[in-house]
Amino acid sequence: MSEIKMTVNGKPVRGDVKDNTLLVEFIREHLRLTGTHVGCDTSQCGACVVHVNGKAIKSCTMLAASADGAEVTTIEGVANGDLHPMQKAFNDNHGLQCGFCTPGMIMSGIDMVQRYKSAGKTLDEAAIRHELEGNICRCTGYHNIVKSIAQAAGEM
Amino acid sequence: MHNANYHAAHTTADAASLLASAEDGVLLAGGQTLLPTMKARLAAPSDLVDISRAEELRGISIADGAVTIGAMTTHSEVASNSDLQTAFPALCSLAGRIGDPAVRHRGTIGGSLANNDPAACYPAAVLATGATISTNTRDIAADDYFQGMFTTALKEGEIITSVTLPIPQAAHYQKFAQPASRFALVGVFVAKYADGVRVAVTGASEDGVHRWTEAEVALSDSFAAEAVADLAVSADGLISDLHGDGAYRANLVKVLTGRAVTAAG
Ligand code: FES
Ligand code: FES
């Protein structure tokens, strides 16, 4: 067992976890923040993407103990009263159907927009599609997801 | 997932002593291979020594015609380093195509080299540049370091601290990605130096990353795609699987080498 402490969505949290606890298990089962999903548990699908110290990572492929001391943001933490521009863009563009992949898509989308902005690079459609390599959607065919991220990129 | 005792090491020295006192301990770098391997029960270490937060193992510095990269530097840090983009863009481009963005935020160069997956990208760059792998006890030349699939010169408890790659005059990495895994079905790294050309191939051989010496001789003579067009690549000892048989990979080695030379210019 290890004692871990981190900041999740701006709030300090702590937990006593078995050493093999994955970050996504800590988020879902200890903190009961079930917006972060587990689609594959094998680093393929991206449903579990959260931000750790400002960077998108797959929370099924990181130990909770490795995030000790970190700042973590999950889908529950992105809206600030109003929906985040990325959430609103998914809503506007019908960027989801069943919604299972959506939390990961939004967290990856926010991360890619921020990275491209800070590097001064243009996030065009080809770049969005390339950046979504690690996020799988079984419903939408990606088209509206790409449109959503492009819209949000103009607003963020 | 299999349970293991977790330890966080903030220095190389701490990591070495934690490893030495563990029954069957392994280093946890970015965990992008080790954690899936443990989930699949292909590895069951007694202890994990997490070095991902060891600051002394991170960073990129360029000096005397070479770049030194700390073992815990992530793929995304290599891909986005602006000095390196100017000095050695082929390496940034390679790092920016490993896995996917989230994997690149965790995966490290040291982890990739220690694992030596036969289809990993970094071993091709390290071997093609004749790099030096530094550990907590010694320096190892790339030519001595890679010893076959998942096998390296690292001894029990030895920790990679950094890798130093001589910066080539021209270089390019051609990756034919397996679309589901994003690993290289075949990848070829070509690096041109004043004293000759080196070519390293990943993804193709059952012995892991290796140099293609016939192509090196031909390209050192004439650095043009045509120089390799008539060379024969044998399918013997090449990986054959449902994604491509040995003959297919042999052809890819040649085609990708030609493309890498053209792109390197
Ligand atoms: S659940 Fe983590 S990538 Fe699929
Ligand atoms: S909306 Fe159903 S998996 Fe993407």
PDB file of N, CA and C and ligand atoms in Angstrom, chain A residues 24 37-49 57-61 100 134-136, chain B residues 39 100, ligand 1:
ATOM      1  N   VAL A  24      -6.340   5.453 -13.560  1.00  0.00           N
ATOM      2  CA  VAL A  24      -7.762   5.469 -13.906  1.00  0.00           C
ATOM      3  C   VAL A  24      -8.599   4.775 -12.829  1.00  0.00           C
ATOM      4  N   HIS A  37     -13.323   7.146 -18.864  1.00  0.00           N
ATOM      5  CA  HIS A  37     -13.764   5.783 -19.193  1.00  0.00           C
ATOM      6  C   HIS A  37     -12.593   4.831 -19.445  1.00  0.00           C
ATOM      7  N   VAL A  38     -12.902   3.544 -19.365  1.00  0.00           N
ATOM      8  CA  VAL A  38     -11.924   2.516 -19.723  1.00  0.00           C
ATOM      9  C   VAL A  38     -12.513   1.728 -20.884  1.00  0.00           C
ATOM     10  N   GLY A  39     -11.953   1.914 -22.056  1.00  0.00           N
ATOM     11  CA  GLY A  39     -12.488   1.216 -23.216  1.00  0.00           C
ATOM     12  C   GLY A  39     -11.722  -0.055 -23.499  1.00  0.00           C
ATOM     13  N   CYS A  40     -10.434  -0.044 -23.256  1.00  0.00           N
ATOM     14  CA  CYS A  40      -9.616  -1.175 -23.684  1.00  0.00           C
ATOM     15  C   CYS A  40      -8.687  -1.657 -22.588  1.00  0.00           C
ATOM     16  N   ASP A  41      -8.176  -0.747 -21.761  1.00  0.00           N
ATOM     17  CA  ASP A  41      -7.191  -1.072 -20.731  1.00  0.00           C
ATOM     18  C   ASP A  41      -5.853  -1.495 -21.334  1.00  0.00           C
ATOM     19  N   THR A  42      -5.673  -1.279 -22.623  1.00  0.00           N
ATOM     20  CA  THR A  42      -4.415  -1.698 -23.257  1.00  0.00           C
ATOM     21  C   THR A  42      -3.787  -0.563 -24.068  1.00  0.00           C
ATOM     22  N   SER A  43      -4.002   0.676 -23.693  1.00  0.00           N
ATOM     23  CA  SER A  43      -3.392   1.865 -24.329  1.00  0.00           C
ATOM     24  C   SER A  43      -3.804   2.102 -25.769  1.00  0.00           C
ATOM     25  N   GLN A  44      -4.901   1.513 -26.207  1.00  0.00           N
ATOM     26  CA  GLN A  44      -5.275   1.671 -27.613  1.00  0.00           C
ATOM     27  C   GLN A  44      -6.300   2.781 -27.833  1.00  0.00           C
ATOM     28  N   CYS A  45      -7.316   2.868 -26.954  1.00  0.00           N
ATOM     29  CA  CYS A  45      -8.548   3.561 -27.353  1.00  0.00           C
ATOM     30  C   CYS A  45      -8.605   5.033 -26.949  1.00  0.00           C
ATOM     31  N   GLY A  46      -7.894   5.416 -25.895  1.00  0.00           N
ATOM     32  CA  GLY A  46      -7.892   6.817 -25.483  1.00  0.00           C
ATOM     33  C   GLY A  46      -9.115   7.273 -24.703  1.00  0.00           C
ATOM     34  N   ALA A  47     -10.041   6.363 -24.356  1.00  0.00           N
ATOM     35  CA  ALA A  47     -11.212   6.767 -23.566  1.00  0.00           C
ATOM     36  C   ALA A  47     -10.805   7.252 -22.173  1.00  0.00           C
ATOM     37  N   CYS A  48      -9.614   6.876 -21.736  1.00  0.00           N
ATOM     38  CA  CYS A  48      -9.149   7.163 -20.371  1.00  0.00           C
ATOM     39  C   CYS A  48      -8.241   8.382 -20.299  1.00  0.00           C
ATOM     40  N   VAL A  49      -8.155   9.163 -21.383  1.00  0.00           N
ATOM     41  CA  VAL A  49      -7.193  10.280 -21.388  1.00  0.00           C
ATOM     42  C   VAL A  49      -7.577  11.346 -20.355  1.00  0.00           C
ATOM     43  N   ILE A  57      -2.443  12.154 -21.034  1.00  0.00           N
ATOM     44  CA  ILE A  57      -1.843  10.818 -20.888  1.00  0.00           C
ATOM     45  C   ILE A  57      -2.979   9.801 -20.796  1.00  0.00           C
ATOM     46  N   LYS A  58      -2.642   8.548 -21.037  1.00  0.00           N
ATOM     47  CA  LYS A  58      -3.633   7.484 -20.907  1.00  0.00           C
ATOM     48  C   LYS A  58      -3.604   6.980 -19.468  1.00  0.00           C
ATOM     49  N   SER A  59      -4.678   7.242 -18.733  1.00  0.00           N
ATOM     50  CA  SER A  59      -4.644   6.957 -17.298  1.00  0.00           C
ATOM     51  C   SER A  59      -4.760   5.469 -17.007  1.00  0.00           C
ATOM     52  N   CYS A  60      -5.018   4.645 -18.043  1.00  0.00           N
ATOM     53  CA  CYS A  60      -4.968   3.191 -17.845  1.00  0.00           C
ATOM     54  C   CYS A  60      -3.537   2.706 -17.924  1.00  0.00           C
ATOM     55  N   THR A  61      -2.608   3.574 -18.328  1.00  0.00           N
ATOM     56  CA  THR A  61      -1.227   3.149 -18.518  1.00  0.00           C
ATOM     57  C   THR A  61      -0.292   4.044 -17.702  1.00  0.00           C
ATOM     58  N   PHE A 100     -19.269   7.272 -25.405  1.00  0.00           N
ATOM     59  CA  PHE A 100     -18.284   6.542 -24.589  1.00  0.00           C
ATOM     60  C   PHE A 100     -16.869   7.089 -24.769  1.00  0.00           C
ATOM     61  N   GLY A 134      -4.490   8.087 -31.316  1.00  0.00           N
ATOM     62  CA  GLY A 134      -4.642   7.248 -30.122  1.00  0.00           C
ATOM     63  C   GLY A 134      -6.014   7.316 -29.489  1.00  0.00           C
ATOM     64  N   ASN A 135      -7.006   7.820 -30.221  1.00  0.00           N
ATOM     65  CA  ASN A 135      -8.381   7.876 -29.706  1.00  0.00           C
ATOM     66  C   ASN A 135      -9.303   7.176 -30.688  1.00  0.00           C
ATOM     67  N   ILE A 136      -9.969   6.143 -30.210  1.00  0.00           N
ATOM     68  CA  ILE A 136     -10.834   5.365 -31.098  1.00  0.00           C
ATOM     69  C   ILE A 136     -12.305   5.657 -30.787  1.00  0.00           C
TER      70      ILE A 136
ATOM     71  N   LYS B  39       0.200  -6.104 -17.309  1.00  0.00           N
ATOM     72  CA  LYS B  39      -1.236  -6.421 -17.391  1.00  0.00           C
ATOM     73  C   LYS B  39      -1.452  -7.728 -18.123  1.00  0.00           C
ATOM     74  N   ASP B 100       1.222   7.406 -29.988  1.00  0.00           N
ATOM     75  CA  ASP B 100       0.276   8.490 -30.213  1.00  0.00           C
ATOM     76  C   ASP B 100       0.609   9.596 -29.218  1.00  0.00           C
TER      77      ASP B 100
HETATM   78  S1  FES C   1      -8.713   2.516 -21.607  1.00  0.00           S
HETATM   79 FE1  FES C   1      -6.834   3.558 -21.670  1.00  0.00          FE
HETATM   80  S2  FES C   1      -6.399   3.646 -23.780  1.00  0.00           S
HETATM   81 FE2  FES C   1      -8.229   2.456 -23.718  1.00  0.00          FE
END
